[in-house]
Amino acid sequence: VVVSIFVNPLQFDRPDDLQRYPRSLDADVALCQSLGVDLVFAPSVDEIYPTPPACGVSVGRLADHLCGRFRPGHFAGVATVVLKLFQIVQSDRAYFGEKDGQQLAIVRRMASDFNIPVRIVGVPTVREADGLALSSRNQRLDAEERALAPSLYRALHRVRGDIAAGVADIDELKRSGAAEIPADRRLKLEYLEIVDPGEL
């Protein structure tokens, strides 16, 4: 079992976001050791990009909406580094969190389109008791932001309940979910969409 740990500069569209991104290599390595990981691969930026890359992966229409609309170039950077990691590690299976659904769909499509001999396995989202997804970025929330953040999960949960109850109108489902987001200047719903998980 190999765990790669790499904060990839290619997928950040704002330098300040890259600088502030949480890094906890020692704690990550200790966790991996406690779980029986065989190898932690934690290269430096210079090892992954000894020279600025002239070639990259173009992800096209899968990245032009949802999160990609708000983070230009992000998924091209993700796909490029994932392809590099696949080439370096030569894994049989690679595990990606379902929390980043668009990323998972793009990685699956890239592996298929380029005939990469690795099986992409989706991993269910791990959540706090109140539904907030465990995420590196969520560590940066202050107490008030942390109290607001679970409303995103409540919105998803409400839409899931509506679908289970037979609601089929997409616009009605989106309105229902958006109604769970409180009016607060610190919380802005960028999108709530219902899409095919593979084609987005």
Coordinates of N, CA and C in Angstrom, one line a residue:
V1 N 0.9 -1.2 0.0 CA 0.0 0.0 0.0 C 0.9 1.2 0.0
V2 N 0.7 2.1 -1.0 CA 1.5 3.3 -1.1 C 0.5 4.5 -1.0
V3 N 0.9 5.4 -0.1 CA 0.1 6.7 0.0 C 1.0 7.8 -0.5
S4 N 0.4 8.5 -1.5 CA 1.1 9.7 -2.0 C 0.6 11.0 -1.3
I5 N 1.5 11.8 -0.9 CA 1.2 13.1 -0.2 C 1.9 14.2 -1.0
F6 N 1.2 15.0 -1.6 CA 1.8 16.1 -2.4 C 0.8 17.2 -2.6
V7 N 1.2 18.4 -2.2 CA 0.4 19.6 -2.4 C 0.9 20.1 -3.8
N8 N 0.0 20.0 -4.7 CA 0.3 20.2 -6.2 C 0.1 21.7 -6.6
P9 N 1.2 22.4 -6.8 CA 1.0 23.8 -7.2 C 0.2 24.1 -8.5
L10 N 0.2 23.1 -9.4 CA -0.5 23.3 -10.6 C -2.0 23.4 -10.5
Q11 N -2.6 22.9 -9.4 CA -4.0 22.9 -9.2 C -4.5 24.1 -8.4
F12 N -3.7 25.0 -8.0 CA -4.1 26.2 -7.3 C -4.1 27.4 -8.2
D13 N -5.3 28.1 -8.3 CA -5.4 29.3 -9.2 C -5.0 30.6 -8.5
R14 N -4.8 30.5 -7.1 CA -4.4 31.7 -6.4 C -3.2 31.3 -5.5
P15 N -2.1 32.1 -5.6 CA -0.9 31.8 -4.8 C -1.2 31.8 -3.3
D16 N -2.1 32.7 -2.8 CA -2.3 32.8 -1.4 C -3.0 31.5 -0.9
D17 N -3.8 30.9 -1.8 CA -4.5 29.6 -1.4 C -3.5 28.5 -1.2
L18 N -2.5 28.5 -2.2 CA -1.4 27.5 -2.1 C -0.6 27.7 -0.8
Q19 N -0.3 28.9 -0.5 CA 0.5 29.2 0.7 C -0.2 28.8 2.0
R20 N -1.5 29.0 2.0 CA -2.3 28.7 3.3 C -2.8 27.3 3.4
Y21 N -2.6 26.5 2.3 CA -3.2 25.1 2.3 C -2.5 24.3 3.5
P22 N -3.4 23.7 4.3 CA -2.8 22.9 5.5 C -1.8 21.8 5.0
R23 N -0.7 21.8 5.7 CA 0.3 20.8 5.5 C 0.6 20.1 6.8
S24 N 0.5 18.8 6.9 CA 0.8 18.1 8.2 C 1.5 16.8 7.9
L25 N 2.6 16.9 7.2 CA 3.3 15.7 6.8 C 3.6 14.7 7.9
D26 N 4.2 15.2 9.0 CA 4.5 14.3 10.1 C 3.3 13.6 10.7
A27 N 2.2 14.3 10.9 CA 1.0 13.6 11.4 C 0.4 12.7 10.3
D28 N 0.5 13.0 9.1 CA 0.1 12.1 8.0 C 0.9 10.8 7.9
V29 N 2.2 11.0 8.1 CA 3.1 9.8 8.0 C 2.8 8.9 9.3
A30 N 2.6 9.5 10.4 CA 2.3 8.8 11.6 C 1.0 8.0 11.5
L31 N 0.0 8.6 10.9 CA -1.3 8.0 10.7 C -1.1 6.8 9.7
C32 N -0.3 7.0 8.6 CA -0.1 5.9 7.7 C 0.6 4.8 8.4
Q33 N 1.6 5.1 9.2 CA 2.3 4.0 9.9 C 1.4 3.2 10.8
S34 N 0.5 3.9 11.5 CA -0.4 3.2 12.4 C -1.4 2.3 11.6
L35 N -1.6 2.6 10.4 CA -2.6 1.9 9.6 C -1.9 0.8 8.7
G36 N -0.6 0.6 8.8 CA 0.1 -0.4 8.1 C 0.5 -0.1 6.7
V37 N 0.5 1.2 6.3 CA 0.9 1.6 5.0 C 2.4 1.1 4.8
D38 N 2.7 0.6 3.6 CA 4.0 0.1 3.3 C 5.0 1.2 2.9
L39 N 4.5 2.2 2.2 CA 5.3 3.3 1.7 C 4.6 4.6 1.6
V40 N 5.1 5.7 2.1 CA 4.6 7.0 1.9 C 5.5 7.7 0.9
F41 N 4.9 8.1 -0.2 CA 5.6 8.8 -1.3 C 5.2 10.3 -1.2
A42 N 6.2 11.1 -0.6 CA 6.0 12.5 -0.4 C 7.1 13.3 -1.1
P43 N 7.0 13.4 -2.4 CA 8.1 14.1 -3.1 C 8.0 15.6 -2.9
S44 N 9.1 16.3 -3.2 CA 9.1 17.8 -3.2 C 8.5 18.3 -4.6
V45 N 8.2 19.5 -4.6 CA 7.8 20.1 -5.9 C 8.9 20.0 -7.0
D46 N 10.1 20.1 -6.6 CA 11.2 20.0 -7.6 C 11.4 18.6 -8.1
E47 N 11.0 17.6 -7.3 CA 11.1 16.2 -7.7 C 10.0 15.9 -8.8
I48 N 8.8 16.5 -8.5 CA 7.7 16.2 -9.4 C 7.8 17.1 -10.7
Y49 N 8.2 18.3 -10.5 CA 8.4 19.3 -11.6 C 9.8 19.8 -11.7
P50 N 10.8 19.0 -12.1 CA 12.2 19.5 -12.1 C 12.3 20.7 -13.1
T51 N 11.5 20.8 -14.1 CA 11.4 21.9 -14.9 C 9.9 22.2 -15.1
P52 N 9.5 23.5 -15.4 CA 8.1 23.8 -15.6 C 7.6 22.9 -16.7
P53 N 6.4 22.2 -16.5 CA 5.9 21.3 -17.5 C 5.5 22.0 -18.7
A54 N 5.9 21.5 -19.9 CA 5.4 22.0 -21.2 C 4.2 21.3 -21.6
C55 N 3.9 20.2 -21.1 CA 2.8 19.4 -21.5 C 1.9 19.1 -20.2
G56 N 0.6 19.0 -20.5 CA -0.3 18.7 -19.4 C -1.5 18.0 -19.9
V57 N -2.4 17.6 -19.0 CA -3.6 16.9 -19.4 C -4.7 17.9 -19.6
S58 N -5.4 17.9 -20.7 CA -6.6 18.7 -21.0 C -7.8 17.9 -20.6
V59 N -8.6 18.4 -19.7 CA -9.8 17.7 -19.3 C -11.1 18.1 -19.9
G60 N -11.1 19.1 -20.7 CA -12.2 19.5 -21.6 C -13.5 19.8 -20.8
R61 N -14.6 19.3 -21.4 CA -15.9 19.6 -20.9 C -16.2 19.1 -19.5
L62 N -15.5 18.1 -19.0 CA -15.8 17.6 -17.7 C -15.4 18.6 -16.6
A63 N -14.6 19.6 -17.0 CA -14.1 20.5 -16.0 C -14.6 21.9 -16.2
D64 N -15.5 22.1 -17.2 CA -15.8 23.5 -17.5 C -17.0 24.1 -16.7
H65 N -17.6 23.3 -15.8 CA -18.7 23.7 -15.0 C -18.5 23.2 -13.5
L66 N -19.5 23.3 -12.7 CA -19.5 22.9 -11.3 C -18.3 23.6 -10.7
C67 N -17.4 22.8 -10.0 CA -16.2 23.5 -9.3 C -15.3 24.1 -10.3
G68 N -15.2 23.5 -11.5 CA -14.3 24.0 -12.5 C -14.6 25.4 -13.0
R69 N -15.8 25.8 -12.9 CA -16.2 27.1 -13.3 C -15.6 28.2 -12.4
F70 N -15.4 27.8 -11.1 CA -14.9 28.8 -10.1 C -13.4 28.6 -9.9
R71 N -12.8 27.6 -10.4 CA -11.4 27.3 -10.2 C -10.7 27.0 -11.5
P72 N -10.5 28.0 -12.4 CA -10.0 27.7 -13.7 C -8.6 27.1 -13.6
G73 N -8.4 26.0 -14.4 CA -7.2 25.3 -14.5 C -7.0 24.3 -13.4
H74 N -7.8 24.3 -12.4 CA -7.7 23.4 -11.3 C -7.6 21.9 -11.7
F75 N -8.6 21.5 -12.5 CA -8.7 20.1 -12.8 C -7.6 19.6 -13.9
A76 N -7.2 20.6 -14.7 CA -6.0 20.2 -15.6 C -4.8 20.0 -14.7
G77 N -4.6 20.8 -13.6 CA -3.5 20.5 -12.7 C -3.6 19.2 -12.0
V78 N -4.9 18.9 -11.5 CA -5.1 17.6 -10.8 C -4.8 16.5 -11.8
A79 N -5.4 16.5 -13.0 CA -5.2 15.4 -13.9 C -3.7 15.2 -14.3
T80 N -3.0 16.3 -14.5 CA -1.6 16.2 -14.8 C -0.8 15.5 -13.7
V81 N -1.0 16.0 -12.5 CA -0.2 15.4 -11.4 C -0.6 13.9 -11.1
V82 N -1.9 13.6 -11.3 CA -2.4 12.2 -11.1 C -1.8 11.3 -12.1
L83 N -1.7 11.8 -13.4 CA -1.1 11.0 -14.4 C 0.4 10.7 -14.1
K84 N 1.1 11.8 -13.6 CA 2.5 11.6 -13.2 C 2.6 10.6 -12.1
L85 N 1.7 10.7 -11.1 CA 1.8 9.8 -9.9 C 1.5 8.3 -10.4
F86 N 0.6 8.2 -11.3 CA 0.3 6.8 -11.8 C 1.5 6.3 -12.5
Q87 N 2.2 7.1 -13.3 CA 3.4 6.6 -14.0 C 4.5 6.3 -13.0
I88 N 4.6 7.0 -11.9 CA 5.7 6.8 -11.0 C 5.4 5.6 -10.1
V89 N 4.2 5.5 -9.6 CA 3.9 4.4 -8.6 C 3.5 3.1 -9.2
Q90 N 2.9 3.2 -10.4 CA 2.5 2.0 -11.2 C 1.5 1.1 -10.3
S91 N 0.5 1.8 -9.7 CA -0.4 1.0 -8.8 C -1.4 0.2 -9.6
D92 N -2.0 -0.8 -9.0 CA -3.0 -1.6 -9.5 C -4.4 -1.0 -9.3
R93 N -4.5 -0.4 -8.1 CA -5.8 0.3 -7.8 C -5.4 1.6 -7.2
A94 N -6.2 2.7 -7.4 CA -6.0 4.0 -6.8 C -7.3 4.4 -6.2
Y95 N -7.2 5.0 -5.0 CA -8.4 5.3 -4.2 C -8.6 6.9 -4.2
F96 N -9.8 7.3 -4.6 CA -10.1 8.7 -4.6 C -11.4 8.9 -3.8
G97 N -11.5 10.0 -3.0 CA -12.6 10.3 -2.2 C -13.8 10.7 -3.1
E98 N -15.0 10.2 -2.7 CA -16.2 10.6 -3.4 C -16.6 12.1 -3.0
K99 N -16.0 12.6 -2.0 CA -16.2 14.0 -1.6 C -16.0 14.9 -2.7
D100 N -14.9 14.7 -3.5 CA -14.6 15.5 -4.6 C -15.1 14.7 -5.9
G101 N -16.4 14.8 -6.0 CA -17.1 14.0 -7.1 C -16.6 14.3 -8.5
Q102 N -16.4 15.6 -8.8 CA -16.0 16.0 -10.1 C -14.5 15.5 -10.4
Q103 N -13.7 15.6 -9.4 CA -12.3 15.1 -9.5 C -12.3 13.6 -9.8
L104 N -13.2 12.8 -9.0 CA -13.3 11.4 -9.2 C -13.7 11.1 -10.6
A105 N -14.7 11.8 -11.1 CA -15.2 11.5 -12.5 C -14.1 11.8 -13.5
I106 N -13.3 12.9 -13.3 CA -12.3 13.2 -14.3 C -11.2 12.2 -14.2
V107 N -10.8 11.8 -13.1 CA -9.7 10.8 -13.0 C -10.1 9.5 -13.6
R108 N -11.4 9.1 -13.3 CA -11.9 7.8 -14.0 C -11.9 7.9 -15.5
R109 N -12.3 9.1 -16.0 CA -12.3 9.3 -17.5 C -10.9 9.3 -18.0
M110 N -10.0 10.0 -17.3 CA -8.6 10.0 -17.8 C -8.0 8.6 -17.9
A111 N -8.2 7.8 -16.8 CA -7.7 6.4 -16.8 C -8.3 5.6 -18.0
S112 N -9.5 5.8 -18.3 CA -10.2 5.1 -19.4 C -9.7 5.6 -20.7
D113 N -9.7 6.9 -20.9 CA -9.3 7.5 -22.2 C -7.8 7.2 -22.6
F114 N -7.0 7.1 -21.6 CA -5.5 6.9 -21.8 C -5.1 5.4 -21.6
N115 N -6.1 4.6 -21.4 CA -5.8 3.1 -21.2 C -4.8 2.9 -20.1
I116 N -4.9 3.6 -19.0 CA -4.0 3.5 -17.9 C -4.5 2.2 -17.1
P117 N -3.6 1.3 -16.9 CA -3.9 0.0 -16.3 C -4.0 0.1 -14.7
V118 N -5.0 1.0 -14.3 CA -5.2 1.1 -12.8 C -6.7 1.2 -12.7
R119 N -7.2 0.5 -11.6 CA -8.6 0.6 -11.3 C -8.9 1.7 -10.3
I120 N -9.8 2.6 -10.7 CA -10.0 3.8 -9.8 C -11.2 3.4 -8.9
V121 N -10.9 3.5 -7.6 CA -11.9 3.1 -6.6 C -12.4 4.3 -5.8
G122 N -13.7 4.5 -5.8 CA -14.2 5.6 -5.1 C -14.4 5.3 -3.6
V123 N -14.0 6.2 -2.7 CA -14.1 6.0 -1.3 C -15.2 6.9 -0.7
P124 N -16.1 6.3 0.0 CA -17.2 7.2 0.6 C -16.7 8.3 1.5
T125 N -17.4 9.4 1.5 CA -17.0 10.6 2.3 C -17.1 10.3 3.8
V126 N -16.1 10.6 4.5 CA -16.2 10.5 6.0 C -16.6 11.8 6.5
R127 N -17.6 11.8 7.4 CA -18.2 13.0 8.0 C -18.1 13.1 9.5
E128 N -18.1 14.3 10.0 CA -18.3 14.6 11.4 C -19.7 14.2 11.8
A129 N -20.0 14.2 13.1 CA -21.3 13.8 13.6 C -22.4 14.7 13.0
D130 N -22.1 16.0 12.7 CA -23.1 16.9 12.2 C -23.2 16.9 10.7
G131 N -22.4 16.0 10.1 CA -22.5 15.9 8.6 C -21.4 16.6 7.8
L132 N -20.6 17.4 8.5 CA -19.5 18.1 7.7 C -18.5 17.1 7.3
A133 N -18.1 17.2 6.0 CA -17.1 16.3 5.5 C -15.8 16.6 6.1
L134 N -15.0 15.5 6.4 CA -13.6 15.7 6.8 C -12.8 16.2 5.6
S135 N -12.1 17.3 5.8 CA -11.4 17.9 4.7 C -10.3 18.7 5.3
S136 N -9.1 18.8 4.6 CA -8.0 19.6 5.0 C -8.5 21.1 5.1
R137 N -9.2 21.5 4.1 CA -9.6 22.9 4.1 C -10.6 23.3 5.3
N138 N -11.4 22.3 5.7 CA -12.3 22.6 6.8 C -11.6 22.9 8.1
Q139 N -10.3 22.5 8.2 CA -9.5 22.8 9.4 C -9.3 24.3 9.5
R140 N -9.5 25.1 8.4 CA -9.2 26.5 8.5 C -10.5 27.3 8.9
L141 N -11.6 26.6 9.1 CA -12.8 27.3 9.5 C -12.7 27.9 10.9
D142 N -13.2 29.1 11.1 CA -13.3 29.6 12.5 C -14.6 29.0 13.1
A143 N -14.9 29.3 14.4 CA -16.0 28.7 15.1 C -17.3 29.0 14.4
E144 N -17.5 30.3 14.0 CA -18.8 30.7 13.4 C -18.9 30.0 12.0
E145 N -17.9 30.0 11.2 CA -17.9 29.3 9.9 C -18.2 27.8 10.1
R146 N -17.5 27.2 11.1 CA -17.7 25.8 11.4 C -19.2 25.5 11.7
A147 N -19.9 26.4 12.4 CA -21.3 26.2 12.7 C -22.2 26.3 11.5
L148 N -21.8 27.1 10.5 CA -22.6 27.3 9.3 C -22.4 26.2 8.3
A149 N -21.2 25.6 8.3 CA -20.8 24.7 7.2 C -21.7 23.5 7.1
P150 N -22.2 22.9 8.1 CA -23.0 21.7 8.0 C -24.3 21.9 7.2
S151 N -24.7 23.1 7.0 CA -25.9 23.4 6.2 C -25.7 22.8 4.8
L152 N -24.5 22.7 4.3 CA -24.3 22.2 2.9 C -24.7 20.7 2.9
Y153 N -24.3 20.0 4.0 CA -24.7 18.6 4.1 C -26.2 18.5 4.2
R154 N -26.8 19.4 5.0 CA -28.3 19.3 5.2 C -29.0 19.5 3.9
A155 N -28.4 20.4 3.0 CA -29.0 20.6 1.7 C -29.0 19.3 0.9
L156 N -27.8 18.7 0.9 CA -27.7 17.4 0.1 C -28.7 16.3 0.7
H157 N -28.8 16.3 2.0 CA -29.6 15.3 2.7 C -31.1 15.6 2.3
R158 N -31.5 16.8 2.3 CA -32.9 17.2 1.9 C -33.2 16.8 0.5
V159 N -32.3 17.0 -0.4 CA -32.5 16.7 -1.8 C -32.6 15.1 -1.9
R160 N -31.7 14.4 -1.3 CA -31.8 13.0 -1.3 C -33.2 12.5 -0.8
G161 N -33.6 13.1 0.3 CA -35.0 12.7 0.9 C -36.1 13.0 -0.1
D162 N -36.0 14.2 -0.8 CA -37.0 14.6 -1.7 C -37.1 13.6 -2.9
I163 N -35.9 13.2 -3.4 CA -35.8 12.2 -4.5 C -36.4 10.9 -4.0
A164 N -36.1 10.4 -2.8 CA -36.6 9.2 -2.3 C -38.1 9.2 -2.1
A165 N -38.7 10.5 -1.9 CA -40.1 10.6 -1.7 C -40.8 10.8 -3.1
G166 N -40.0 10.7 -4.2 CA -40.6 10.7 -5.5 C -40.6 12.0 -6.3
V167 N -40.0 13.1 -5.7 CA -39.9 14.3 -6.4 C -38.9 14.1 -7.6
A168 N -39.3 14.5 -8.8 CA -38.5 14.3 -10.0 C -38.2 15.6 -10.7
D169 N -38.8 16.7 -10.3 CA -38.5 17.9 -11.0 C -37.2 18.5 -10.5
I170 N -36.3 18.6 -11.5 CA -34.9 19.1 -11.1 C -34.9 20.5 -10.5
D171 N -35.6 21.4 -11.1 CA -35.6 22.8 -10.5 C -36.2 22.8 -9.1
E172 N -37.3 22.0 -8.9 CA -37.9 21.9 -7.5 C -36.9 21.3 -6.5
L173 N -36.1 20.3 -6.9 CA -35.1 19.7 -6.1 C -34.0 20.7 -5.7
K174 N -33.6 21.5 -6.7 CA -32.5 22.4 -6.5 C -33.0 23.6 -5.6
R175 N -34.2 24.0 -5.7 CA -34.8 25.0 -4.8 C -34.9 24.5 -3.4
S176 N -35.3 23.3 -3.3 CA -35.5 22.6 -2.0 C -34.1 22.6 -1.2
G177 N -33.1 22.1 -2.0 CA -31.8 22.1 -1.4 C -31.2 23.4 -1.0
A178 N -31.4 24.4 -1.9 CA -30.8 25.7 -1.7 C -31.5 26.4 -0.5
A179 N -32.8 26.0 -0.2 CA -33.5 26.6 1.0 C -32.8 26.2 2.3
E180 N -32.0 25.2 2.3 CA -31.3 24.8 3.5 C -30.1 25.7 3.9
I181 N -29.7 26.5 2.9 CA -28.5 27.3 3.1 C -28.9 28.7 3.7
P182 N -28.5 29.0 4.9 CA -28.9 30.2 5.6 C -28.4 31.4 4.9
A183 N -29.1 32.5 5.0 CA -28.6 33.8 4.4 C -27.6 34.4 5.4
D184 N -26.3 34.3 5.0 CA -25.2 34.8 5.8 C -24.1 35.2 4.9
R185 N -23.5 36.3 5.1 CA -22.5 36.8 4.2 C -21.2 35.9 4.1
R186 N -21.1 35.0 5.1 CA -19.9 34.1 5.2 C -20.1 32.8 4.4
L187 N -21.4 32.6 3.9 CA -21.7 31.4 3.3 C -22.4 31.7 2.0
K188 N -21.7 31.3 0.9 CA -22.3 31.5 -0.5 C -22.4 30.2 -1.2
L189 N -23.6 29.9 -1.7 CA -23.8 28.7 -2.5 C -23.4 29.0 -3.9
E190 N -22.3 28.4 -4.4 CA -21.9 28.7 -5.7 C -22.7 27.9 -6.7
Y191 N -23.0 26.6 -6.4 CA -23.9 25.9 -7.3 C -24.5 24.7 -6.5
L192 N -25.7 24.2 -6.9 CA -26.2 23.0 -6.5 C -26.8 22.4 -7.7
E193 N -26.2 21.3 -8.2 CA -26.6 20.7 -9.5 C -26.9 19.2 -9.3
I194 N -27.7 18.7 -10.2 CA -27.9 17.2 -10.2 C -27.4 16.8 -11.6
V195 N -26.4 16.0 -11.6 CA -25.8 15.5 -12.8 C -25.5 14.0 -12.9
D196 N -25.3 13.5 -14.0 CA -24.8 12.1 -14.2 C -23.4 12.0 -13.5
P197 N -23.2 11.0 -12.7 CA -21.9 11.0 -12.0 C -20.7 10.7 -12.9
G198 N -20.9 10.2 -14.1 CA -19.8 9.9 -14.9 C -19.5 11.0 -16.0
E199 N -20.6 11.5 -16.5 CA -20.6 12.5 -17.6 C -20.7 13.9 -17.1
L200 N -21.1 14.0 -15.8 CA -21.3 15.4 -15.2 C -22.2 16.2 -16.0

